[in-house]
PDB file of C-alpha atoms in Angstrom:
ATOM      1  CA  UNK A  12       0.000   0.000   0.000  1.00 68.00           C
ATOM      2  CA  UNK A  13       0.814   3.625  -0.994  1.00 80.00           C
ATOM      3  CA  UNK A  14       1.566   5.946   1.743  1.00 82.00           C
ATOM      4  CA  UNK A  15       2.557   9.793   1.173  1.00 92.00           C
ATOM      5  CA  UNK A  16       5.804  10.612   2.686  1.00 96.00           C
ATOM      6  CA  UNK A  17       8.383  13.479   1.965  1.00 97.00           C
ATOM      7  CA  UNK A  18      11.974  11.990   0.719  1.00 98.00           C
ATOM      8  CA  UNK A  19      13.412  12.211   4.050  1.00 98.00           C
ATOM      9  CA  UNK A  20      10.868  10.043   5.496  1.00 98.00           C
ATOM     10  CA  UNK A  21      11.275   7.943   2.585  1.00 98.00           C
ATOM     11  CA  UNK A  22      14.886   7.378   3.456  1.00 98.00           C
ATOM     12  CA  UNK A  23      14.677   6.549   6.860  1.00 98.00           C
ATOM     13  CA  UNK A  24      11.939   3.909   6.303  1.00 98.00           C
ATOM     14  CA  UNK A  25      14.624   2.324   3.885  1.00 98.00           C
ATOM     15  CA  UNK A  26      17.525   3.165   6.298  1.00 99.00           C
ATOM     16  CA  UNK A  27      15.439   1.202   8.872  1.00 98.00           C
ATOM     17  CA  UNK A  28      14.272  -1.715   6.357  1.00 97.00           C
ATOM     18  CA  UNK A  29      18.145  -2.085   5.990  1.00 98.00           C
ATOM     19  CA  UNK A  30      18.869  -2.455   9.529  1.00 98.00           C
ATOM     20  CA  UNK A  31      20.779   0.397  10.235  1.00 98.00           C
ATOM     21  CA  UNK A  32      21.287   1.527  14.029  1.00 98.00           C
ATOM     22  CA  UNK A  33      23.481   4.136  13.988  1.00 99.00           C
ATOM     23  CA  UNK A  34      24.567   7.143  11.718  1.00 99.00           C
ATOM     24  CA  UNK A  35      27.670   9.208  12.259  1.00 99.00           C
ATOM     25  CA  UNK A  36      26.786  12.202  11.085  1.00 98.00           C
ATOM     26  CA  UNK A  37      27.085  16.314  11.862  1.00 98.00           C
ATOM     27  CA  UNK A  38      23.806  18.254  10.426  1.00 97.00           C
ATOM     28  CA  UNK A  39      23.626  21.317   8.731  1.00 96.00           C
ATOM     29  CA  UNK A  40      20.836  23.357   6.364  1.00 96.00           C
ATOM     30  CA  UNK A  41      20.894  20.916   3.736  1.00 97.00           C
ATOM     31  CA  UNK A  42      20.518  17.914   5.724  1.00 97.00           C
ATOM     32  CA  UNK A  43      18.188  18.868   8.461  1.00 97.00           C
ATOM     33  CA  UNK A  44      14.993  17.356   6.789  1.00 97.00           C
ATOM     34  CA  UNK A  45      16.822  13.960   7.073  1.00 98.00           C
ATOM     35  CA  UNK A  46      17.751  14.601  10.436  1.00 98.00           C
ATOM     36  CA  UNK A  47      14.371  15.877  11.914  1.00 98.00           C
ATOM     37  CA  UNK A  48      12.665  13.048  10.279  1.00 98.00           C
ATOM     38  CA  UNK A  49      15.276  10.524  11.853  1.00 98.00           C
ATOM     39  CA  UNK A  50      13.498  12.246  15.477  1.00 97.00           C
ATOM     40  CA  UNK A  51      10.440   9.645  14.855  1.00 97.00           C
ATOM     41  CA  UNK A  52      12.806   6.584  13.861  1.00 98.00           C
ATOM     42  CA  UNK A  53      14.113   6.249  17.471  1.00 97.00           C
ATOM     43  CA  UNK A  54      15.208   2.835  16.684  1.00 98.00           C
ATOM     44  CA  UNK A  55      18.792   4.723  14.865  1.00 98.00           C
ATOM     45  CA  UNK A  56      20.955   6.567  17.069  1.00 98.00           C
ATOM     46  CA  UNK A  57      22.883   9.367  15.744  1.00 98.00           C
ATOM     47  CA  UNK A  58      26.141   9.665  16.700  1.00 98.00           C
ATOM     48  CA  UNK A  59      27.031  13.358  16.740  1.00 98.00           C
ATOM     49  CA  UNK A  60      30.564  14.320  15.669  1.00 98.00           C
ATOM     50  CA  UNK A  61      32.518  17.367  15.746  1.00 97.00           C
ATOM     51  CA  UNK A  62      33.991  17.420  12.327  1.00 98.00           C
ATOM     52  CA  UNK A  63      32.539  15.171   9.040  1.00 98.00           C
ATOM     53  CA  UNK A  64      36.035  13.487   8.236  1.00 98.00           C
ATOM     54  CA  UNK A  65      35.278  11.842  12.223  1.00 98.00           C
ATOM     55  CA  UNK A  66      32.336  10.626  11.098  1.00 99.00           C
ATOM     56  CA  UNK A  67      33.458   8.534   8.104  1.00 98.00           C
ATOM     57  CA  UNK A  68      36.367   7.487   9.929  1.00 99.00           C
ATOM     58  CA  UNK A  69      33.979   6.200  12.988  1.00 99.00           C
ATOM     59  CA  UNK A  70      31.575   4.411  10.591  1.00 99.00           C
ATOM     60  CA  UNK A  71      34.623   2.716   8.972  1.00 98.00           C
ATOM     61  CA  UNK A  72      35.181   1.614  12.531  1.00 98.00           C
ATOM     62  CA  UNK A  73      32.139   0.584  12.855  1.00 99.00           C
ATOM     63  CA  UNK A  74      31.951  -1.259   9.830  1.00 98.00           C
ATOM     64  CA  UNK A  75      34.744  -3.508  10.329  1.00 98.00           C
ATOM     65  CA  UNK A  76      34.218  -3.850  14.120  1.00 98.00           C
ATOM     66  CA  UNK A  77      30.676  -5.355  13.037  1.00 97.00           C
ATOM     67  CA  UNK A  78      30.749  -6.471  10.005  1.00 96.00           C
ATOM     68  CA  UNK A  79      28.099  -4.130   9.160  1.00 98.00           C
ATOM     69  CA  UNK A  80      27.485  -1.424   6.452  1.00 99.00           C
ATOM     70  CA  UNK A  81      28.559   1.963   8.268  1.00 99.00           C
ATOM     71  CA  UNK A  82      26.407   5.349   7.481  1.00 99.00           C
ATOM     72  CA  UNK A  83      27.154   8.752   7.397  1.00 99.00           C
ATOM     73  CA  UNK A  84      24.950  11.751   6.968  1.00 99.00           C
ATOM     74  CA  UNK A  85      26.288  15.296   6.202  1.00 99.00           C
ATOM     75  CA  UNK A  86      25.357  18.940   4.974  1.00 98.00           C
ATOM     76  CA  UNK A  87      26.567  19.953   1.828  1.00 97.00           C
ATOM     77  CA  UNK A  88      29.826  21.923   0.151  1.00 97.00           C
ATOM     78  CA  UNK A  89      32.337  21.720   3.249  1.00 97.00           C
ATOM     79  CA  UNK A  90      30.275  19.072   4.920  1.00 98.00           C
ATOM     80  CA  UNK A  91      30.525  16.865   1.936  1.00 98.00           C
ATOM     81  CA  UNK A  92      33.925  17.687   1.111  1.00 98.00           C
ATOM     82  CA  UNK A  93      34.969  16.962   4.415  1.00 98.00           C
ATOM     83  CA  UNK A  94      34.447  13.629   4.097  1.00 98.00           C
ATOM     84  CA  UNK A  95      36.959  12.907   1.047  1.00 98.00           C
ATOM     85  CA  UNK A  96      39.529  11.815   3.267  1.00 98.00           C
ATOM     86  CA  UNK A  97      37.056   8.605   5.057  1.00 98.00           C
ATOM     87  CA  UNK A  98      35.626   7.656   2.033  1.00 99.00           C
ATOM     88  CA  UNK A  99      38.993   6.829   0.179  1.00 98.00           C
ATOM     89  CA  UNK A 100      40.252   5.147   3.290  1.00 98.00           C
ATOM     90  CA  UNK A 101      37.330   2.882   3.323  1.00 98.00           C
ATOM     91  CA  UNK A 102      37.815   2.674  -0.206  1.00 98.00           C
ATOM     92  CA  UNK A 103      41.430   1.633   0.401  1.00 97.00           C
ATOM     93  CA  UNK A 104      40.655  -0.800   2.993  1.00 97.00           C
ATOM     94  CA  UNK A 105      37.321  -2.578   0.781  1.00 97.00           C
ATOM     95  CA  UNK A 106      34.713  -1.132   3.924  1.00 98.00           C
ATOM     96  CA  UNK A 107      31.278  -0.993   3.522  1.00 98.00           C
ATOM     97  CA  UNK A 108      30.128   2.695   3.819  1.00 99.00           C
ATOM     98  CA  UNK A 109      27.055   4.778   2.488  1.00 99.00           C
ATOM     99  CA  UNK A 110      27.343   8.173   2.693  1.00 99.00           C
ATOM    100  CA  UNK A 111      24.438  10.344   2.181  1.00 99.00           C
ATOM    101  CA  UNK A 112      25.175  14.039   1.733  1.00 99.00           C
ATOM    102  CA  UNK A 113      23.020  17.015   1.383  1.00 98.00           C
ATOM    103  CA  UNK A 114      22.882  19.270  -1.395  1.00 98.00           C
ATOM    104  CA  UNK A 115      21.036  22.305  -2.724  1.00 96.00           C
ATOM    105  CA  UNK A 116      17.751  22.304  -4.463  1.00 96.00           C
ATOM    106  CA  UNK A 117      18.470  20.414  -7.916  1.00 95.00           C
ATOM    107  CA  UNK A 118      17.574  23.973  -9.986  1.00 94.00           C
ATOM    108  CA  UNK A 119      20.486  25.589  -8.321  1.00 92.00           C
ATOM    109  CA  UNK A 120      22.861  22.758  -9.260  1.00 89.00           C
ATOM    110  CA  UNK A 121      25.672  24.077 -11.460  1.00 89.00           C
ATOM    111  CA  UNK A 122      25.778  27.796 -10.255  1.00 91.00           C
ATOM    112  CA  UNK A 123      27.985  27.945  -7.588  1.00 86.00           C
ATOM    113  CA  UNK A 124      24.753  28.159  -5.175  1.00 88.00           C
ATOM    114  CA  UNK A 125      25.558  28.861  -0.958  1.00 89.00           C
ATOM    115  CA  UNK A 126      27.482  25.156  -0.307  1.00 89.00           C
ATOM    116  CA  UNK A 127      27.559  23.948  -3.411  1.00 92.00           C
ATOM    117  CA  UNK A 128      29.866  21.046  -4.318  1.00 94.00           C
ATOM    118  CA  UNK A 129      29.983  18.649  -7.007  1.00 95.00           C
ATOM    119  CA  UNK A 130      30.814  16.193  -4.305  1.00 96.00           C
ATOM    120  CA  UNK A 131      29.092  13.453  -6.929  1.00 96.00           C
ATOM    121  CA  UNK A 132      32.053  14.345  -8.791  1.00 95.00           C
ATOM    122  CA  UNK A 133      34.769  14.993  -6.474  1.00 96.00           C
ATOM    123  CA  UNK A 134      34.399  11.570  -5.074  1.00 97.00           C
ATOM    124  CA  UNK A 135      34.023   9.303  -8.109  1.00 96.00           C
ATOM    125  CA  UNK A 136      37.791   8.107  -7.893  1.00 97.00           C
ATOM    126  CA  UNK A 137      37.620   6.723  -4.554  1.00 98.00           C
ATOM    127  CA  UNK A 138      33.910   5.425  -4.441  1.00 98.00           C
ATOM    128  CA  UNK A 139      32.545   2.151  -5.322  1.00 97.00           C
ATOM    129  CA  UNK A 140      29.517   4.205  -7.157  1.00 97.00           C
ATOM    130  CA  UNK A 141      28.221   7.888  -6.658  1.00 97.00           C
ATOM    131  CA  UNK A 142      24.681   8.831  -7.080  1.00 98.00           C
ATOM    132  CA  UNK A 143      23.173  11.998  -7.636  1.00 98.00           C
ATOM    133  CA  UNK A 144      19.186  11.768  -6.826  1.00 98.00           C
ATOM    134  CA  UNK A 145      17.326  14.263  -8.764  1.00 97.00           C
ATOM    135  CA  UNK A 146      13.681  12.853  -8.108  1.00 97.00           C
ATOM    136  CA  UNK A 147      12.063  11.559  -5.322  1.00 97.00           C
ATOM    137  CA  UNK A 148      10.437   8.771  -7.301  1.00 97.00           C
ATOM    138  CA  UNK A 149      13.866   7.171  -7.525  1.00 97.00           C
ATOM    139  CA  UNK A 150      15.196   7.554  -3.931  1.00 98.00           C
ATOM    140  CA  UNK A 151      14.215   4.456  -2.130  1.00 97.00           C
ATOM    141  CA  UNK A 152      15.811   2.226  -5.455  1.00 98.00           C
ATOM    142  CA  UNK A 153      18.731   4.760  -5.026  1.00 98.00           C
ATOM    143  CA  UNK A 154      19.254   3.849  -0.950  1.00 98.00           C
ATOM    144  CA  UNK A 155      18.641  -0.039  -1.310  1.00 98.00           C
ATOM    145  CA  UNK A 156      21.301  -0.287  -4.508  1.00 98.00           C
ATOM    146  CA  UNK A 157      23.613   2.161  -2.551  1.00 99.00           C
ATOM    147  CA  UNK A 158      23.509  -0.789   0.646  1.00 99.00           C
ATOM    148  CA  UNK A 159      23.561  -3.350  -1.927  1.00 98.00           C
ATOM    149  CA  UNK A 160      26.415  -2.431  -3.668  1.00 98.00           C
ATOM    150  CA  UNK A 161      28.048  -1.124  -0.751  1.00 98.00           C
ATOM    151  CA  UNK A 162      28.438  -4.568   0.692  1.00 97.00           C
ATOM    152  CA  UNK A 163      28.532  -7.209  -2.015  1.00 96.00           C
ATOM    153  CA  UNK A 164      31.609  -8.212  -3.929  1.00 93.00           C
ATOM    154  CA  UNK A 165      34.743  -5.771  -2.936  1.00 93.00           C
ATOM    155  CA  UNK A 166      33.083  -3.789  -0.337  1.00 97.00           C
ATOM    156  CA  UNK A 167      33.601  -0.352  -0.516  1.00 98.00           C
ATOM    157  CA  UNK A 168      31.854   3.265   0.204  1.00 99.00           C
ATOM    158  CA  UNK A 169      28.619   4.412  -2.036  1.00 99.00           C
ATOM    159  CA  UNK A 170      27.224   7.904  -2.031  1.00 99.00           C
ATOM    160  CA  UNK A 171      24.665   9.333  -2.102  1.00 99.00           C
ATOM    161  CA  UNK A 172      23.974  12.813  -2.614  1.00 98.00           C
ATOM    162  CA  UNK A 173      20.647  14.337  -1.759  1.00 98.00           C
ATOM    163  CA  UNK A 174      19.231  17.777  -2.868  1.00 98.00           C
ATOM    164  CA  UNK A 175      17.215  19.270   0.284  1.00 97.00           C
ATOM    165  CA  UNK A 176      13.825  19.636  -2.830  1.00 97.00           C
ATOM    166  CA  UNK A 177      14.346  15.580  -3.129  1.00 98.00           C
ATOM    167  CA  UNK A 178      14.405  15.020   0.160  1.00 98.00           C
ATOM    168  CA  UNK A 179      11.666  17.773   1.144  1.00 98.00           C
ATOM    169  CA  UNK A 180       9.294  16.643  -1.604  1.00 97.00           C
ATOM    170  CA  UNK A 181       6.411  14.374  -1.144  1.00 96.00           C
ATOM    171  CA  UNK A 182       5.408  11.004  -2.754  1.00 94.00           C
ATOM    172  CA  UNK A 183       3.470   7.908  -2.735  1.00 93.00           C
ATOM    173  CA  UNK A 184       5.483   5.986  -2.047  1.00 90.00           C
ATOM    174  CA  UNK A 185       5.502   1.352  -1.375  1.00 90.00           C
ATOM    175  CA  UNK A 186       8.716   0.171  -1.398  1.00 92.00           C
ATOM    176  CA  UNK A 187       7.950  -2.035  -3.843  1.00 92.00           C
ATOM    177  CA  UNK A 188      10.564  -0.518  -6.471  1.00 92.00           C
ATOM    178  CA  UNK A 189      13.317  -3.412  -7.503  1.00 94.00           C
ATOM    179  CA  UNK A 190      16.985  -2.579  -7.861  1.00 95.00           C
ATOM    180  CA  UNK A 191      18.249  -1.675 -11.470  1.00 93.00           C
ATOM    181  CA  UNK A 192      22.032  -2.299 -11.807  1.00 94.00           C
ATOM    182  CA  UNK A 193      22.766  -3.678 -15.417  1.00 92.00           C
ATOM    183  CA  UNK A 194      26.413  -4.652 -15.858  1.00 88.00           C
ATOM    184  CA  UNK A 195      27.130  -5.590 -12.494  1.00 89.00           C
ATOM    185  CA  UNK A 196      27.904  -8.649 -11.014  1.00 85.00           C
ATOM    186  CA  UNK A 197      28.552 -10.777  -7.835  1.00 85.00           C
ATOM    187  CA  UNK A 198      31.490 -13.150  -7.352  1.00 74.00           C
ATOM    188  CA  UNK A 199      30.347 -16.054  -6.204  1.00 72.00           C
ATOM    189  CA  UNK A 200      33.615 -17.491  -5.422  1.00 70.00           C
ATOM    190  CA  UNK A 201      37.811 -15.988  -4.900  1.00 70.00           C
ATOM    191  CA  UNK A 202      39.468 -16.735  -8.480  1.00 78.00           C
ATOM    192  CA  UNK A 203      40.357 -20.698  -8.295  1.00 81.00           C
ATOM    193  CA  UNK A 204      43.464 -19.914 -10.307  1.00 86.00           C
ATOM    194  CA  UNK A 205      45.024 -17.849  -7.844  1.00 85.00           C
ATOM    195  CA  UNK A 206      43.882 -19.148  -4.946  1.00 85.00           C
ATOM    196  CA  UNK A 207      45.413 -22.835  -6.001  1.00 89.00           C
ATOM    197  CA  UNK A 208      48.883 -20.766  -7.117  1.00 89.00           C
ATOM    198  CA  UNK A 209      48.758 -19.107  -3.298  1.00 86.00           C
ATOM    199  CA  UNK A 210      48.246 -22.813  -1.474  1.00 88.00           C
ATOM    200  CA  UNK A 211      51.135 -24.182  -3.685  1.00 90.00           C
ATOM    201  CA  UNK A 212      53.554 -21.468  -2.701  1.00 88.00           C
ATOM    202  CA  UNK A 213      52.420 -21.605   0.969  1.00 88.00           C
ATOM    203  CA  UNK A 214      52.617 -25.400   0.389  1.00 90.00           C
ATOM    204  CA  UNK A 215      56.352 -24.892  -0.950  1.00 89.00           C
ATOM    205  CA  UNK A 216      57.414 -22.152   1.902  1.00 88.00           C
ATOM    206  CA  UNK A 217      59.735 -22.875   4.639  1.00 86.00           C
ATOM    207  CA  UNK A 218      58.903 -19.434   6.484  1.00 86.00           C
ATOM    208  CA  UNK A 219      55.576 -17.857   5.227  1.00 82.00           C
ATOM    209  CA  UNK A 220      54.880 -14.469   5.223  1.00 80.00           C
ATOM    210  CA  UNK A 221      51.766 -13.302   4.132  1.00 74.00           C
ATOM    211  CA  UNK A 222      50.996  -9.551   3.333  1.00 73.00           C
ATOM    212  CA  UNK A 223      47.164  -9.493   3.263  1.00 67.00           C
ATOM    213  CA  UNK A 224      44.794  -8.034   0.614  1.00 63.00           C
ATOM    214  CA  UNK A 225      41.454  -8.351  -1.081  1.00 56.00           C
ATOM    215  CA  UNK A 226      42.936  -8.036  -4.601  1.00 54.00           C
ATOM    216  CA  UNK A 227      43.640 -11.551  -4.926  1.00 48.00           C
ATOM    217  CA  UNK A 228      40.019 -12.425  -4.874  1.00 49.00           C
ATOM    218  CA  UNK A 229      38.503 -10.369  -7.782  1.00 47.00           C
TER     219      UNK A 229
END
């Protein structure tokens, strides 16, 4: 059934259907839709930093403390920016993160508006994928691929960055909308090839040392 929600409430019903309990996160203008919705989802706790580059680092923390997908939530221009420096080392380190940042109303995008960063852009080298949601009709797809993608295959950080008109914007919204992500693919399994090469020189080794990374496996 249909129920009429504004995009921030849409968000937190998917941040909830996705099990999240916390958010590291520091609010601002852009952002404060999401975070007075998240007052009537009592079931997340927000974890209030001081400064946005904490708050990736603690949900990368997080993450690999519990296995978990780790969330941030952030204002836009130097709130956004200032997580660069988490994302890549959860990119780095193959940690699931989504970061969801605010941004300003989608007809300002482009003209150097108050806060305005192309943080879609800025983090496209270090992210598994970036998304840019420009209607409300696709944001609960947008959250539910941004956790899936997050945490399947190489883990890594997904953003997602959220216009305050998106997420201020009401729709009818079910839940019901299924995941579109043509092109990409699960490994089921590490690559035989090089796992069998790694257990004959282990096999052969008088002293083993073994640097660790998740390269091997994709």
């Amino acid at each position: 059934m249909k129920k009429r929600l504004n995009g921030s409430q849409i968000l937190v019903e998917v941040l909830k259907k996705q099990g999240v309990e916390y958010i590291f996160g520091y609010p601002g203008g852009a952002c404060m839709p999401i975070f007075d919705a998240l007052v009537d989802a009592p079931e997340i706790k927000i974890i209030l930093v001081r400064h946005e580059q904490g708050a990736t680092h603690m949900a990368d923390g997080y993450a690999k403390a519990t296995g978990k997908t780790g969330v941030v939530l952030v204002t836009s221009g130097p709130g956004a920016t200032n997580t660069v420096t988490g994302i890549l080392t959860a990119h780095m380190d193959s940690v699931p993160l989504v970061v969801l940042t605010g941004q300003t109303i989608t007809p300002n995008l482009g003209k150097d508006a108050f806060q305005e960063a192309d943080v879609f852009g800025v983090t496209m080298p270090v992210v598994k994928h970036s998304y840019l949601v420009r209607d409300v009709k696709d944001l609960s797809r947008i959250v539910k691929e941004a956790f899936y993608l997050a945490s399947t295959g190489r883990p890594g950080p997904v953003l997602v960055d959220l216009p305050k008109d998106v997420v201020s914007e009401e729709w009818a919204e079910d839940f019901s909308a299924k995941m579109d992500l043509p092109g990409y693919s699960v490994p089921k399994s590490g690559n035989s090839n090089s796992i069998k090469k790694i257990s004959e020189l282990l096999a052969k080794s008088k002293r083993p040392l073994v640097r660790e990374t998740l390269d091997w496996l994709y």
